[in-house]
XYZ file of N, CA and C in Angstrom:
252
model
N 61.475 -15.945 -178.381
C 61.377 -17.376 -178.141
C 61.840 -18.125 -179.387
N 62.343 -19.298 -179.186
C 62.822 -20.148 -180.262
C 61.635 -20.621 -181.122
N 61.673 -20.305 -182.404
C 60.566 -20.657 -183.308
C 60.408 -22.171 -183.410
N 61.518 -22.884 -183.507
C 61.459 -24.347 -183.644
C 60.769 -24.976 -182.434
N 61.046 -24.445 -181.249
C 60.431 -24.959 -180.025
C 58.911 -24.757 -180.066
N 58.484 -23.597 -180.531
C 57.057 -23.302 -180.648
C 56.391 -24.228 -181.662
N 57.059 -24.453 -182.794
C 56.532 -25.364 -183.816
C 56.357 -26.761 -183.232
N 57.355 -27.232 -182.484
C 57.281 -28.571 -181.888
C 56.132 -28.681 -180.890
N 55.912 -27.632 -180.089
C 54.811 -27.657 -179.121
C 53.457 -27.714 -179.831
N 53.296 -26.911 -180.876
C 52.040 -26.933 -181.627
C 51.827 -28.274 -182.319
N 52.907 -28.842 -182.858
C 52.817 -30.150 -183.508
C 52.398 -31.209 -182.483
N 52.961 -31.148 -181.278
C 52.594 -32.096 -180.218
C 51.125 -31.949 -179.830
N 50.637 -30.713 -179.770
C 49.227 -30.480 -179.439
C 48.313 -31.061 -180.517
N 48.696 -30.902 -181.778
C 47.906 -31.480 -182.871
C 47.906 -33.005 -182.797
N 49.057 -33.590 -182.496
C 49.150 -35.050 -182.371
C 48.258 -35.535 -181.237
N 48.246 -34.799 -180.116
C 47.407 -35.176 -178.975
C 45.929 -35.173 -179.355
N 45.542 -34.328 -180.307
C 44.150 -34.271 -180.774
C 43.885 -35.257 -181.914
N 44.934 -35.989 -182.338
C 44.756 -37.010 -183.367
C 45.077 -36.577 -184.779
N 45.658 -35.403 -184.954
C 46.020 -34.905 -186.280
C 47.528 -35.033 -186.460
N 47.941 -35.798 -187.455
C 49.359 -36.074 -187.669
C 49.877 -35.237 -188.829
N 50.779 -34.322 -188.507
C 51.466 -33.507 -189.506
C 52.950 -33.776 -189.358
N 53.600 -34.123 -190.467
C 55.041 -34.364 -190.434
C 55.756 -33.108 -190.918
N 56.777 -32.707 -190.182
C 57.589 -31.558 -190.572
C 58.992 -32.080 -190.842
N 59.341 -32.149 -192.111
C 60.651 -32.646 -192.525
C 61.572 -31.471 -192.819
N 62.852 -31.661 -192.545
C 63.844 -30.639 -192.890
C 64.833 -31.240 -193.874
N 65.362 -30.403 -194.725
C 66.391 -30.811 -195.672
C 67.312 -29.624 -195.903
N 68.501 -29.904 -196.406
C 69.466 -28.844 -196.667
C 69.940 -28.904 -198.106
N 70.285 -27.727 -198.634
C 70.896 -27.653 -199.953
C 71.847 -26.467 -199.971
N 72.801 -26.510 -200.885
C 73.790 -25.443 -200.985
C 73.323 -24.406 -201.990
N 73.405 -23.143 -201.631
C 72.991 -22.035 -202.499
C 74.237 -21.262 -202.936
N 74.578 -21.363 -204.221
C 75.766 -20.685 -204.748
C 75.679 -19.170 -204.596
N 74.500 -18.605 -204.829
C 74.338 -17.151 -204.765
C 74.648 -16.593 -203.377
N 74.296 -17.350 -202.342
C 74.532 -16.896 -200.971
C 75.778 -17.527 -200.364
N 76.361 -18.484 -201.078
C 77.585 -19.160 -200.647
C 77.418 -19.812 -199.270
N 76.276 -20.485 -199.067
C 76.025 -21.142 -197.783
C 74.962 -22.230 -197.934
N 74.833 -23.036 -196.877
C 73.801 -24.064 -196.829
C 72.480 -23.430 -196.405
N 71.398 -23.878 -197.030
C 70.053 -23.397 -196.722
C 69.250 -24.578 -196.181
N 68.459 -24.341 -195.138
C 67.586 -25.369 -194.586
C 66.172 -25.142 -195.101
N 65.581 -26.201 -195.629
C 64.210 -26.144 -196.121
C 63.303 -26.969 -195.224
N 62.032 -26.649 -195.239
C 61.045 -27.333 -194.408
C 59.886 -27.782 -195.283
N 59.398 -28.985 -195.019
C 58.276 -29.534 -195.775
C 57.257 -30.070 -194.765
N 56.020 -29.605 -194.873
C 54.951 -30.091 -194.004
C 54.047 -30.987 -194.837
N 53.818 -32.201 -194.334
C 52.925 -33.132 -195.023
C 51.893 -33.671 -194.039
N 50.768 -34.094 -194.599
C 49.679 -34.663 -193.816
C 49.211 -35.928 -194.519
N 48.886 -36.957 -193.752
C 48.346 -38.177 -194.349
C 46.857 -37.983 -194.604
N 46.433 -38.306 -195.839
C 45.021 -38.199 -196.208
C 44.584 -39.474 -196.912
N 43.345 -39.851 -196.670
C 42.803 -41.023 -197.348
C 42.244 -40.610 -198.700
N 42.366 -41.537 -199.637
C 41.772 -41.321 -200.956
C 41.328 -42.665 -201.507
N 40.441 -42.609 -202.469
C 39.920 -43.830 -203.076
C 40.647 -44.081 -204.388
N 41.216 -45.288 -204.502
C 41.884 -45.675 -205.745
C 40.839 -45.921 -206.833
N 41.307 -46.050 -208.067
C 40.394 -46.284 -209.194
C 39.608 -47.579 -209.039
N 40.219 -48.581 -208.377
C 39.535 -49.860 -208.194
C 38.587 -49.843 -206.992
N 38.463 -48.695 -206.313
C 37.524 -48.562 -205.205
C 38.126 -48.747 -203.829
N 39.352 -49.241 -203.753
C 39.998 -49.437 -202.456
C 40.412 -48.096 -201.862
N 40.392 -48.049 -200.523
C 40.859 -46.852 -199.823
C 42.353 -47.002 -199.547
N 43.067 -45.908 -199.671
C 44.498 -45.899 -199.412
C 44.864 -44.568 -198.757
N 46.100 -44.480 -198.260
C 46.576 -43.274 -197.587
C 47.806 -42.766 -198.318
N 47.876 -41.435 -198.478
C 49.066 -40.851 -199.086
C 49.414 -39.557 -198.362
N 50.675 -39.154 -198.464
C 51.124 -37.891 -197.890
C 50.796 -36.762 -198.855
N 50.168 -35.722 -198.334
C 49.839 -34.539 -199.122
C 50.685 -33.389 -198.591
N 51.409 -32.731 -199.491
C 52.280 -31.632 -199.084
C 51.462 -30.363 -198.869
N 51.580 -29.787 -197.669
C 50.886 -28.546 -197.348
C 51.782 -27.333 -197.562
N 53.097 -27.516 -197.364
C 54.025 -26.396 -197.492
C 55.411 -26.928 -197.799
N 56.132 -26.199 -198.640
C 57.538 -26.463 -198.910
C 58.210 -25.098 -198.925
N 58.973 -24.792 -197.866
C 59.503 -23.442 -197.698
C 60.852 -23.484 -196.993
N 61.577 -22.388 -197.095
C 62.840 -22.233 -196.371
C 62.678 -21.282 -195.192
N 61.458 -20.956 -194.836
C 61.180 -20.001 -193.764
C 60.489 -20.689 -192.591
N 61.118 -20.628 -191.406
C 60.489 -21.187 -190.214
C 59.223 -20.413 -189.855
N 59.196 -19.130 -190.149
C 58.019 -18.314 -189.847
C 56.815 -18.806 -190.656
N 57.024 -19.141 -191.931
C 55.930 -19.681 -192.752
C 55.444 -21.016 -192.199
N 56.387 -21.857 -191.742
C 56.022 -23.143 -191.139
C 55.159 -22.895 -189.906
N 55.573 -21.952 -189.069
C 54.826 -21.622 -187.858
C 53.421 -21.129 -188.197
N 53.293 -20.302 -189.219
C 51.977 -19.797 -189.634
C 51.060 -20.933 -190.075
N 51.594 -21.880 -190.844
C 50.775 -23.008 -191.314
C 50.348 -23.880 -190.141
N 51.287 -24.181 -189.234
C 50.955 -25.030 -188.084
C 49.938 -24.323 -187.186
N 50.112 -23.021 -186.959
C 49.131 -22.249 -186.168
C 47.772 -22.247 -186.862
N 47.775 -22.091 -188.166
C 46.529 -22.108 -188.928
C 45.825 -23.443 -188.824
N 46.585 -24.531 -188.897
C 45.993 -25.868 -188.772
C 45.433 -26.058 -187.367
N 46.139 -25.537 -186.374
C 45.679 -25.646 -184.992
C 44.361 -24.887 -184.827
N 44.288 -23.698 -185.420
C 43.070 -22.897 -185.340
C 41.895 -23.553 -186.046
N 42.145 -24.155 -187.210
C 41.077 -24.838 -187.956
C 40.544 -26.028 -187.176
N 41.422 -26.751 -186.503
C 41.015 -27.956 -185.785
C 40.247 -27.621 -184.513
N 40.429 -26.416 -183.975
C 39.742 -26.006 -182.752
C 38.289 -25.643 -183.023
N 37.979 -25.207 -184.232
C 36.622 -24.733 -184.553
C 35.617 -25.847 -184.630
């Protein structure tokens, strides 16, 4: 099965439960392999308290990888944690 399709389905299920995880993709050129590499970054919005006491929201990076399998493992893990 297509890994990207599975990741999208799990991400949609998390969104339906109210958990927002952003999965960004980016590309860079790797001289050693003489090709373009696709990277993946998973972020989650989290609230934090500023020094002045105000609440604010920031993106927290959960994963930065070039492996779709690692992305799938993190998303599956988040899905499992949210079910408990």
